[in-house]
Short mmCIF file of C-alpha atoms and ligand atoms in Angstrom, two decimals:
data_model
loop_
_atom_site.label_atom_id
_atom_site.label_comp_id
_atom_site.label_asym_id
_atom_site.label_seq_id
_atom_site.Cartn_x
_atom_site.Cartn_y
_atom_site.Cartn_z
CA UNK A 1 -76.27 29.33 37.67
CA UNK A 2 -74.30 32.33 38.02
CA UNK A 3 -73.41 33.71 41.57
CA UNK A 4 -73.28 37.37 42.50
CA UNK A 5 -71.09 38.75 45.67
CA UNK A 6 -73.34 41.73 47.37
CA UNK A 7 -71.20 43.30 50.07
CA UNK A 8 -73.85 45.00 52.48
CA UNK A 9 -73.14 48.04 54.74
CA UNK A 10 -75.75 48.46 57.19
CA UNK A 11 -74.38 51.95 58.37
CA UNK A 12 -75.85 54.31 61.18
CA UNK A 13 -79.31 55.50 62.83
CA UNK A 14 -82.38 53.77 60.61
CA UNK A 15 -79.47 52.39 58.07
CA UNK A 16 -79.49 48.80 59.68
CA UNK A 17 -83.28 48.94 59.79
CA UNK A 18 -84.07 49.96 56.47
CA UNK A 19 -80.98 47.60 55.26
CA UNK A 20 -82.53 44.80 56.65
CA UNK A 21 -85.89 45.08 55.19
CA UNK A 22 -84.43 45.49 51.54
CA UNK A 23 -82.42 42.45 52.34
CA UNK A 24 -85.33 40.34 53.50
CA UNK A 25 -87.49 41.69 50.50
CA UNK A 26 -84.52 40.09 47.88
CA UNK A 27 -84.59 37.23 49.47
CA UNK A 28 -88.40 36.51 49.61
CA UNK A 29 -88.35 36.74 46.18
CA UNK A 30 -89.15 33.16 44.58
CA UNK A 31 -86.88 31.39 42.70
CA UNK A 32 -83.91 33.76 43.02
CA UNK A 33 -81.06 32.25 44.41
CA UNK A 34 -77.40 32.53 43.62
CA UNK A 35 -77.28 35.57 45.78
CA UNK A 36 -74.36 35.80 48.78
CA UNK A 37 -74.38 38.40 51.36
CA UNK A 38 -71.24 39.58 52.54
CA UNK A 39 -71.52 42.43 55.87
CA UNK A 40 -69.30 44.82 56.10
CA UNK A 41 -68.65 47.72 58.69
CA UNK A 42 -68.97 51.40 58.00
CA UNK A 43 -70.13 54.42 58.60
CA UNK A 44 -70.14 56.89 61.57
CA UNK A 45 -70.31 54.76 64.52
CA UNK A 46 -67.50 53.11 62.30
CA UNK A 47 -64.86 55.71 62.71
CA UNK A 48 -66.16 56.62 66.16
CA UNK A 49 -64.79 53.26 66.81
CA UNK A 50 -62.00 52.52 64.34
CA UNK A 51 -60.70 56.11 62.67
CA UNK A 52 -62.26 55.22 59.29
CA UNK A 53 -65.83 55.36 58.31
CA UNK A 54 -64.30 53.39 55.03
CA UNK A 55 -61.84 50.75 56.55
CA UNK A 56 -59.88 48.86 54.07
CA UNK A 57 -61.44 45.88 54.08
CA UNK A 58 -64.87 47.53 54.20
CA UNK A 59 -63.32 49.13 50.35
CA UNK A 60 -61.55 45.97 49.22
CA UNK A 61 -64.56 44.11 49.82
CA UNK A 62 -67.19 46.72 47.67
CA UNK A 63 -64.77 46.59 45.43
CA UNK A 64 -64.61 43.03 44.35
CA UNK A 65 -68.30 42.68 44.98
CA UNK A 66 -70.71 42.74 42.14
CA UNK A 67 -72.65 45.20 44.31
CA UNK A 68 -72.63 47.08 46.99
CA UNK A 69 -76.24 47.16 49.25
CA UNK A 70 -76.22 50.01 51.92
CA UNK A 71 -78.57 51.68 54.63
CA UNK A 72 -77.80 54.52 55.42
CA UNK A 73 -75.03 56.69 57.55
CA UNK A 74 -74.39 59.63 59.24
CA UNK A 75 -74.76 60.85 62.74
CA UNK A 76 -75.06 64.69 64.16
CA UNK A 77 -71.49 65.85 65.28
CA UNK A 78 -69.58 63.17 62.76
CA UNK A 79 -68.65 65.78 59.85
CA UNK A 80 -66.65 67.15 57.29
CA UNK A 81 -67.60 70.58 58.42
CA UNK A 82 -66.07 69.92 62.08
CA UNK A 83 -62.95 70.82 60.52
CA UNK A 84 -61.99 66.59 60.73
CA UNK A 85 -60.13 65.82 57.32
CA UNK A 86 -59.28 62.48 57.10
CA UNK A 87 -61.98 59.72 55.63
CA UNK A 88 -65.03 60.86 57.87
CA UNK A 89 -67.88 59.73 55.57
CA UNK A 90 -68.47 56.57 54.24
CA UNK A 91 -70.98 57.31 51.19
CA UNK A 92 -68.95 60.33 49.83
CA UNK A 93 -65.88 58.77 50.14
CA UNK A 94 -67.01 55.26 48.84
CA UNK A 95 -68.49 57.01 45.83
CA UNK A 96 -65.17 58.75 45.13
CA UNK A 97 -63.12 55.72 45.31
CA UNK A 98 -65.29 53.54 43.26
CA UNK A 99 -65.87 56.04 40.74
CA UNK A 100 -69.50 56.39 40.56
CA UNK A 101 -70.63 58.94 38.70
CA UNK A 102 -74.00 59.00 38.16
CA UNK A 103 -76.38 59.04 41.23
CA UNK A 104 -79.54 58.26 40.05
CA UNK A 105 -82.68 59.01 41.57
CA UNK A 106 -86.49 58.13 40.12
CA UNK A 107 -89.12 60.37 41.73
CA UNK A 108 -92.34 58.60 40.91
CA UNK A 109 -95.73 58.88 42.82
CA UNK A 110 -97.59 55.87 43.32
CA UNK A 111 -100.76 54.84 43.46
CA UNK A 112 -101.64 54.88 47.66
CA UNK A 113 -99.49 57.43 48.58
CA UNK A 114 -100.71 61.12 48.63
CA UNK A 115 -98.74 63.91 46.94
CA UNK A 116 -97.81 66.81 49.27
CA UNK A 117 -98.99 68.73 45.91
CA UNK A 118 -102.60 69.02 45.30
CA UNK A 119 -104.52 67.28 43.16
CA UNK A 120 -101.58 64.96 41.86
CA UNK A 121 -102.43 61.45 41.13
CA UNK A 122 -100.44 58.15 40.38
CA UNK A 123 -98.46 58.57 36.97
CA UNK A 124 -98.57 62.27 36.90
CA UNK A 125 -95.00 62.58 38.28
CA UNK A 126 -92.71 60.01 37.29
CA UNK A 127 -89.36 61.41 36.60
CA UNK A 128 -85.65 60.73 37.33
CA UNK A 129 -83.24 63.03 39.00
CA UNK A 130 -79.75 62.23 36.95
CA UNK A 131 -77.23 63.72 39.96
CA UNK A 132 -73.32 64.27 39.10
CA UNK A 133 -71.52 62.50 41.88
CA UNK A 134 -67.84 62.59 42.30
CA UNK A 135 -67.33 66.57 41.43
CA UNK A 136 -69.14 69.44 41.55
CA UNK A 137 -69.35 71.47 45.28
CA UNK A 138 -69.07 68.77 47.21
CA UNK A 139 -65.66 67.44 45.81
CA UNK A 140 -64.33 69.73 48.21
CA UNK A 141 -64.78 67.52 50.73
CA UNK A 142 -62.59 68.13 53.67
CA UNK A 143 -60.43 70.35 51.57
CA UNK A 144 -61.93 73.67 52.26
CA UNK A 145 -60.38 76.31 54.42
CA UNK A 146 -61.31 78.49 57.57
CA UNK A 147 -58.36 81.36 56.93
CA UNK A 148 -57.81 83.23 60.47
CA UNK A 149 -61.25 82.83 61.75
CA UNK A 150 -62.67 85.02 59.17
CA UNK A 151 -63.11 83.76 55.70
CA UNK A 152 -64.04 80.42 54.67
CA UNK A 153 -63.42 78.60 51.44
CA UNK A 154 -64.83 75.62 49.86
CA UNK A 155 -63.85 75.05 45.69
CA UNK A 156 -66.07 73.68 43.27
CA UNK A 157 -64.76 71.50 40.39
CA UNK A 158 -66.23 70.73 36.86
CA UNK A 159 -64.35 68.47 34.36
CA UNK A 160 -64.93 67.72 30.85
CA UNK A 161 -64.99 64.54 31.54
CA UNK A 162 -67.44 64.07 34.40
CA UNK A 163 -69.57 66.55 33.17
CA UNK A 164 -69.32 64.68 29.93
CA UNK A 165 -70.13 61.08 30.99
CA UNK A 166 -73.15 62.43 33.39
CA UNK A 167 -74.91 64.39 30.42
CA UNK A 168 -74.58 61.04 28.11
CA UNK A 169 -75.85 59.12 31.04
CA UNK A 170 -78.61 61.13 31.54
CA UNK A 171 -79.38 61.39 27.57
CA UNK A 172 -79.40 57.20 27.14
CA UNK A 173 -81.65 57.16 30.22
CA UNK A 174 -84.06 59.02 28.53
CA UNK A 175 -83.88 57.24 25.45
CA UNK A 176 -84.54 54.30 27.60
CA UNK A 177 -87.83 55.83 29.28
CA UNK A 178 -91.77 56.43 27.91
CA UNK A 179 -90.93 60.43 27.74
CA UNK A 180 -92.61 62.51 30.07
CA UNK A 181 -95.69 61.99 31.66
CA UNK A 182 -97.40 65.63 30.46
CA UNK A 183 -96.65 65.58 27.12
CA UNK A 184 -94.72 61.85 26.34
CA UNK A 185 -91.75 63.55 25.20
CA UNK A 186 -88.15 62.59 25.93
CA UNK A 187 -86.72 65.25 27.36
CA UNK A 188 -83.42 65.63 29.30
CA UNK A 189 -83.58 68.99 31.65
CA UNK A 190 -80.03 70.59 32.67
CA UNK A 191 -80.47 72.45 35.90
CA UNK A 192 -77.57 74.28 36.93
CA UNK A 193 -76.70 78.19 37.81
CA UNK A 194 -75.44 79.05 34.44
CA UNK A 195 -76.32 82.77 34.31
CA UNK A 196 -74.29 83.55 37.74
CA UNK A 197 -70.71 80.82 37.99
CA UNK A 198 -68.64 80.40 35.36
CA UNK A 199 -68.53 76.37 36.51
CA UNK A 200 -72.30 76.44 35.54
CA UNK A 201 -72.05 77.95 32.07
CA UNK A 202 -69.55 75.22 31.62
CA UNK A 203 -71.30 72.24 32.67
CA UNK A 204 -74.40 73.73 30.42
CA UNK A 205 -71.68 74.21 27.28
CA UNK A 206 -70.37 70.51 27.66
CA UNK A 207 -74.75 69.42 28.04
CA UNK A 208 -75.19 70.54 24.88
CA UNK A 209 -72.53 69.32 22.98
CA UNK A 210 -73.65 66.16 24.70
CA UNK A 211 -76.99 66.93 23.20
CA UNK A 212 -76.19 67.04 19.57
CA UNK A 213 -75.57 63.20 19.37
CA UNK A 214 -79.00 62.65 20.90
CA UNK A 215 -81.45 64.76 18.32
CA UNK A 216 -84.16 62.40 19.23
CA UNK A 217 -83.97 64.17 22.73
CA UNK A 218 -85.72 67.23 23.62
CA UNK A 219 -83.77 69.69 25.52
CA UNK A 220 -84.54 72.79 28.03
CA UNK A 221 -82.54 74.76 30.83
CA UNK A 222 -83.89 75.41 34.36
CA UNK A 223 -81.81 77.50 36.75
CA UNK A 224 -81.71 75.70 40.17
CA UNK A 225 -83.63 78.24 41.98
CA UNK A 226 -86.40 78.39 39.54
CA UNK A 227 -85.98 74.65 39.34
CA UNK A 228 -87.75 74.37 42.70
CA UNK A 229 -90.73 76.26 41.56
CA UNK A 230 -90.80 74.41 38.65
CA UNK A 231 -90.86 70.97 40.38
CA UNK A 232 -94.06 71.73 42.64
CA UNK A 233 -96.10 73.71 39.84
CA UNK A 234 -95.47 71.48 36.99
CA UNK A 235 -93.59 68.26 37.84
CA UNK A 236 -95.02 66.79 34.31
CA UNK A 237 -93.18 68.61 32.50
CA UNK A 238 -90.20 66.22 33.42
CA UNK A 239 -88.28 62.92 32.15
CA UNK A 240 -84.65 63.05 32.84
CA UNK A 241 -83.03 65.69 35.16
CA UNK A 242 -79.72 66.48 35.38
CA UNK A 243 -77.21 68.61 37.61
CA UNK A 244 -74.35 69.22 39.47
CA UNK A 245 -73.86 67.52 42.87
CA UNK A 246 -74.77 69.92 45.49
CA UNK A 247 -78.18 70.73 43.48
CA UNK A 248 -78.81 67.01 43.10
CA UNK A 249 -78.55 66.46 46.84
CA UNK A 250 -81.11 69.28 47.56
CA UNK A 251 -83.60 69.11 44.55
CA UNK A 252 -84.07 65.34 45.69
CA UNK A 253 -85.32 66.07 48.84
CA UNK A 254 -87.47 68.28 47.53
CA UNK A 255 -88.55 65.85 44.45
CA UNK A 256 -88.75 63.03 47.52
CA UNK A 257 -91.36 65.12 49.20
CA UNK A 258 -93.36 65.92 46.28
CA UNK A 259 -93.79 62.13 45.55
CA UNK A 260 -94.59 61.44 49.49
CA UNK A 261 -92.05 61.41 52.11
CA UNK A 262 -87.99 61.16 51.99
CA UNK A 263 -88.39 57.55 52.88
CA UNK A 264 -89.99 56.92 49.62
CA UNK A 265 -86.89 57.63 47.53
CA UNK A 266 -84.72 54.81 45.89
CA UNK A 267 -81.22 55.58 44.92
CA UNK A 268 -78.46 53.64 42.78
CA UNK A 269 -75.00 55.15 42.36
CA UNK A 270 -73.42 53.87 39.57
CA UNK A 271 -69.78 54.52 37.37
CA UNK A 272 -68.66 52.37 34.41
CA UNK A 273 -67.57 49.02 36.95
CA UNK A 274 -69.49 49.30 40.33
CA UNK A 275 -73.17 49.99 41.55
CA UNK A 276 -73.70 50.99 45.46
CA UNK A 277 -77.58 51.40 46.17
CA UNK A 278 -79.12 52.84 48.79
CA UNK A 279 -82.33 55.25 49.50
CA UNK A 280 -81.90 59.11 49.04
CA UNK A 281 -82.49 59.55 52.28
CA UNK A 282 -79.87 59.83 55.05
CA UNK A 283 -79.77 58.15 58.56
CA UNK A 284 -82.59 60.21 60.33
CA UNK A 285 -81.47 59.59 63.40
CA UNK A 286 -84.28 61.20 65.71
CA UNK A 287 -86.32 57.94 64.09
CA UNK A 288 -83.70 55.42 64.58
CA UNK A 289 -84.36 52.35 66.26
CA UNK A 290 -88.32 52.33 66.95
CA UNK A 291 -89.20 50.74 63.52
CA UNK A 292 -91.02 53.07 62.40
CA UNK A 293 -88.86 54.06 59.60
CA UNK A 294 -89.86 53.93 56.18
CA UNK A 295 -88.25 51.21 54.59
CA UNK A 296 -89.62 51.90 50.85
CA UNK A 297 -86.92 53.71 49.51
CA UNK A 298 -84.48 51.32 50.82
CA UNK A 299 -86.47 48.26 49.17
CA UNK A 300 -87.26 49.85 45.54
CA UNK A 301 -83.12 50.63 45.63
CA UNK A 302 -82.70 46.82 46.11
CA UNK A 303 -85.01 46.44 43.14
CA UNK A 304 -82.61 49.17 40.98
CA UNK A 305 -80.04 46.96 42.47
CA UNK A 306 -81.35 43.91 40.89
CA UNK A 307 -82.37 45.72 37.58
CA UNK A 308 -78.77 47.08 36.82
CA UNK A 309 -77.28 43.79 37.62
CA UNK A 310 -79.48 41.75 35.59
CA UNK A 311 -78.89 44.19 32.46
CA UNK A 312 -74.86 43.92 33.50
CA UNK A 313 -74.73 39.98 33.26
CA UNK A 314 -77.62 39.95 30.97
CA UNK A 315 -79.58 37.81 33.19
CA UNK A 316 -83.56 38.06 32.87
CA UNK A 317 -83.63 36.57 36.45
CA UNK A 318 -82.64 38.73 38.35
CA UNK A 319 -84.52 41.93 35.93
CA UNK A 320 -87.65 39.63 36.50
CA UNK A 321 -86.96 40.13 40.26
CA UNK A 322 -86.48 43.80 40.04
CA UNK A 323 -89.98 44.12 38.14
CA UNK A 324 -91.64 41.46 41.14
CA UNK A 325 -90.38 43.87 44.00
CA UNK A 326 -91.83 47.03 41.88
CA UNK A 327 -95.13 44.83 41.78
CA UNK A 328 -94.96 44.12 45.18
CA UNK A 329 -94.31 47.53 46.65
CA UNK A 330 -97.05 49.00 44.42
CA UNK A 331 -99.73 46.38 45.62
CA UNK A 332 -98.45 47.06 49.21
CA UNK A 333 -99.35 50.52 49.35
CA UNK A 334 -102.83 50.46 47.78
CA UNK A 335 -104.01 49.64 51.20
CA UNK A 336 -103.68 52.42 54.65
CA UNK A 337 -101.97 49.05 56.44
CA UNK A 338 -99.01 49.10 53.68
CA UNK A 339 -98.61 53.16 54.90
CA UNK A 340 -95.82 54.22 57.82
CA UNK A 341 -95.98 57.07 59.49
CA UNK A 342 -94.19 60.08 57.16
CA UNK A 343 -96.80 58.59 54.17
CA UNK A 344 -100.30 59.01 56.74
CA UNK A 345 -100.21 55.80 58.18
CA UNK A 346 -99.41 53.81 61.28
CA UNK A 347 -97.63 50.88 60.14
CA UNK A 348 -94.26 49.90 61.05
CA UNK A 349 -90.65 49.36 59.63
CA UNK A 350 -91.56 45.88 59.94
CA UNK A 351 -94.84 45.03 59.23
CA UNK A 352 -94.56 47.18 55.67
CA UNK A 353 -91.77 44.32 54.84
CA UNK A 354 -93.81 41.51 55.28
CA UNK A 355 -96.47 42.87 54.02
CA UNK A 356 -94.32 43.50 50.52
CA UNK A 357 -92.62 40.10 51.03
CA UNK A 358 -96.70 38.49 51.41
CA UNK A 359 -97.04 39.86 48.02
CA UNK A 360 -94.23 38.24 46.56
CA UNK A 361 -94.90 35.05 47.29
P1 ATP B 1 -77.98 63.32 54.82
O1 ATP B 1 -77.07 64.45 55.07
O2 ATP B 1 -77.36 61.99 55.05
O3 ATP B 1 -78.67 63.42 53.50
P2 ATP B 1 -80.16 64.59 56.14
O4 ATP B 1 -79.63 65.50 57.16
O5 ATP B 1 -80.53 65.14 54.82
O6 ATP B 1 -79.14 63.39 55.94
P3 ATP B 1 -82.22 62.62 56.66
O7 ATP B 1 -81.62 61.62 57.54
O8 ATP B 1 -82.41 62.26 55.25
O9 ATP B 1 -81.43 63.97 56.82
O10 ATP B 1 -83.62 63.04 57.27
C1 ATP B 1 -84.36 64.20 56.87
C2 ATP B 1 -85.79 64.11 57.41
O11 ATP B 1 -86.52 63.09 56.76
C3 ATP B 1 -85.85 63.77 58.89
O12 ATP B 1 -86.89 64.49 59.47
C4 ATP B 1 -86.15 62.30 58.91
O13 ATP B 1 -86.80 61.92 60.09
C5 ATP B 1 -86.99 62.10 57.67
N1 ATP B 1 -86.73 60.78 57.08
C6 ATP B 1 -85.65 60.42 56.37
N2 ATP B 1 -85.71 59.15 55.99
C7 ATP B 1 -86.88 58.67 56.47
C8 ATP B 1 -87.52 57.37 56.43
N3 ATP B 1 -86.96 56.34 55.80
N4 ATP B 1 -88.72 57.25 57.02
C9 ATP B 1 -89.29 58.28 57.65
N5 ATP B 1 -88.74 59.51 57.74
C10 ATP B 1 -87.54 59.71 57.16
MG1 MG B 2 -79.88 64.95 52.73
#
């Protein structure tokens, strides 16, 4: 039986809480074993203590894992923008060093939890946010200037090749998926600013050259500001997003919202050799440490977790365990006791686990 290495990085504020439940959930699930947890330390509260939020063995570690399982990190005051520029923040710099592209994000409402849109229902929204993640805005990590106190500089960098890879990512995804759910067809949407930066027009360019290998794909355009509208008046209309980093990270928490709460939101940020999964959502600290967190997110990444792994090593098990968590979650939250807090109910961090982990068994 084969053996897979997950290195797991609880990280800062909810992280550990959220981390935990996931964890528990994978290992409730029957019959899958040949799974070994190794911890690792990072984050904020990391380089408060060390001076890395990445330490060495932290990297070496997700590097020779066969996946990396994270919470969440961050706290207020601990940031690139203080001016700090060595290795400050764990995700950013983790996703940089493993290469990982393509930061993937399904927005999907589910039966249980209430849209914040009116009258959407289970199945109407079910589409996946396809977010380029090592360039873009935020490459500029730490690199941007404050010149005399009175101009301020951050540079924004599109390549060929990342734009390339994320557009074919994005295009086999939605080969992969049912089309979408207005109309059934596949169709990849580039969102970018295209009309106004020059870096736009050329990430929209190198889309649709993408887009001539994939005929079978139907294509369209949405600026990012319009994108918003477009994503709470007809969030149908979509399949496959995909866009720059910077736009990724804010139409998500918008998409997030639209589908029921932040804490609803899996993530899986993957590159050609590594996957590092964790929800959309950051630390929220104000909520850390009363379980009452929303652990969702944070479990259906675990699944996506399980799901690219199994296709990696071509190993049914562990897709079969993906597909049992989705089951679970889904038959968790048809009643108010599966609901915390941010989704209209009163259950806790913890008793939302078990009650997915009851389900799975
Ligand atoms: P980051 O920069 O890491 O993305 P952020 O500043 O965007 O972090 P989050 O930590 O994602 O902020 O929190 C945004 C809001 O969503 C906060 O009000 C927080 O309380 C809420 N929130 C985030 N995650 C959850 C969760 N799992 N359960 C409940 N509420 C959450
Ligand atoms: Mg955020």
């Amino acid at each position: 039986m084969s053996e897979y290495e997950i290195a797991v990085v609880h990280g800062d504020g909810i992280g550990p809480e959220v981390c935990a439940a996931a964890k528990s959930v994978v290992e409730a699930v029957p019959g899958l074993t040949g799974l070994n947890y190794v911890e690792y330390p990072g984050g904020a509260n990391e380089y408060l203590r060390s001076g890395s939020a990445l330490p060495t063995q932290t990297l070496e570690g997700c590097r020779k894992a066969h996946a990396v399982l994270h919470g969440a990190t961050g706290i207020p005051g601990v940031t690139y923008a203080d001016g700090t520029e060595t290795g400050i923040e764990f995700g950013l710099q983790l996703r940089f060093a493993l290469d990982l592209f393509a930061n993937v994000r399904p927005i999907r409402l589910r039966e249980g939890v209430r849209s914040r849109l009116a009258g959407r229902q289970a199945g109407d929204i079910d589409y996946v946010i396809v977010r380029e993640n090592t360039e873009g805005l935020y490459a500029a990590r730490g690199t941007g200037i404050i010149l005399r106190d009175e101009t301020a500089t951050d540079t924004l960098v599109m390549t060929r090749k990342g734009i390339e890879r994320v557009c074919r990512f994005a295009f086999e995804l939605a080969r992969s998926r049912n089309g979408a759910p207005g109309d059934g067809k596949k169709r990849v949407t580039c969102c970018d600013k295209a009309n106004v930066l020059r870096s736009y027009a050329f990430f929209r360019r190198v889309f649709d050259e993408v887009a001539e290998q994939y005929p079978d794909i139907e294509v369209d355009y949405a600026y990012a500001d319009a994108m918003t509208c477009y994503m709470v008046e007809r969030p149908e209309h979509f399949d496959v997003i995909v866009t720059e980093n910077m736009f990724g990270d804010i139409i998500s928490d918008l998409a997030a919202c639209t589908v029921g709460s932040m804490g609803m939101s899996p993530s899986g940020e993957v590159g050609d050799e590594h996957g590092f999964f964790q929800a959309a959502h950051g630390s929220a600290p104000t909520i850390a440490g009363q379980n009452i967190a929303n652990p969702y997110g944070s479990i259906l990444s675990a699944a996506t977790m399980l799901e690219w792994l199994g296709k990696r090593h071509n190993d049914e098990r562990l897709s079969a365990g993906a597909r049992a968590i989705e089951a679970a979650v889904d038959q968790a939250l048809r009643d108010p006791s599966g609901l915390t807090r941010d989704i209209g109910g009163q259950a806790s961090t913890t008793d939302v686990t078990q009650r997915v982990i009851s389900f799975l068994r």
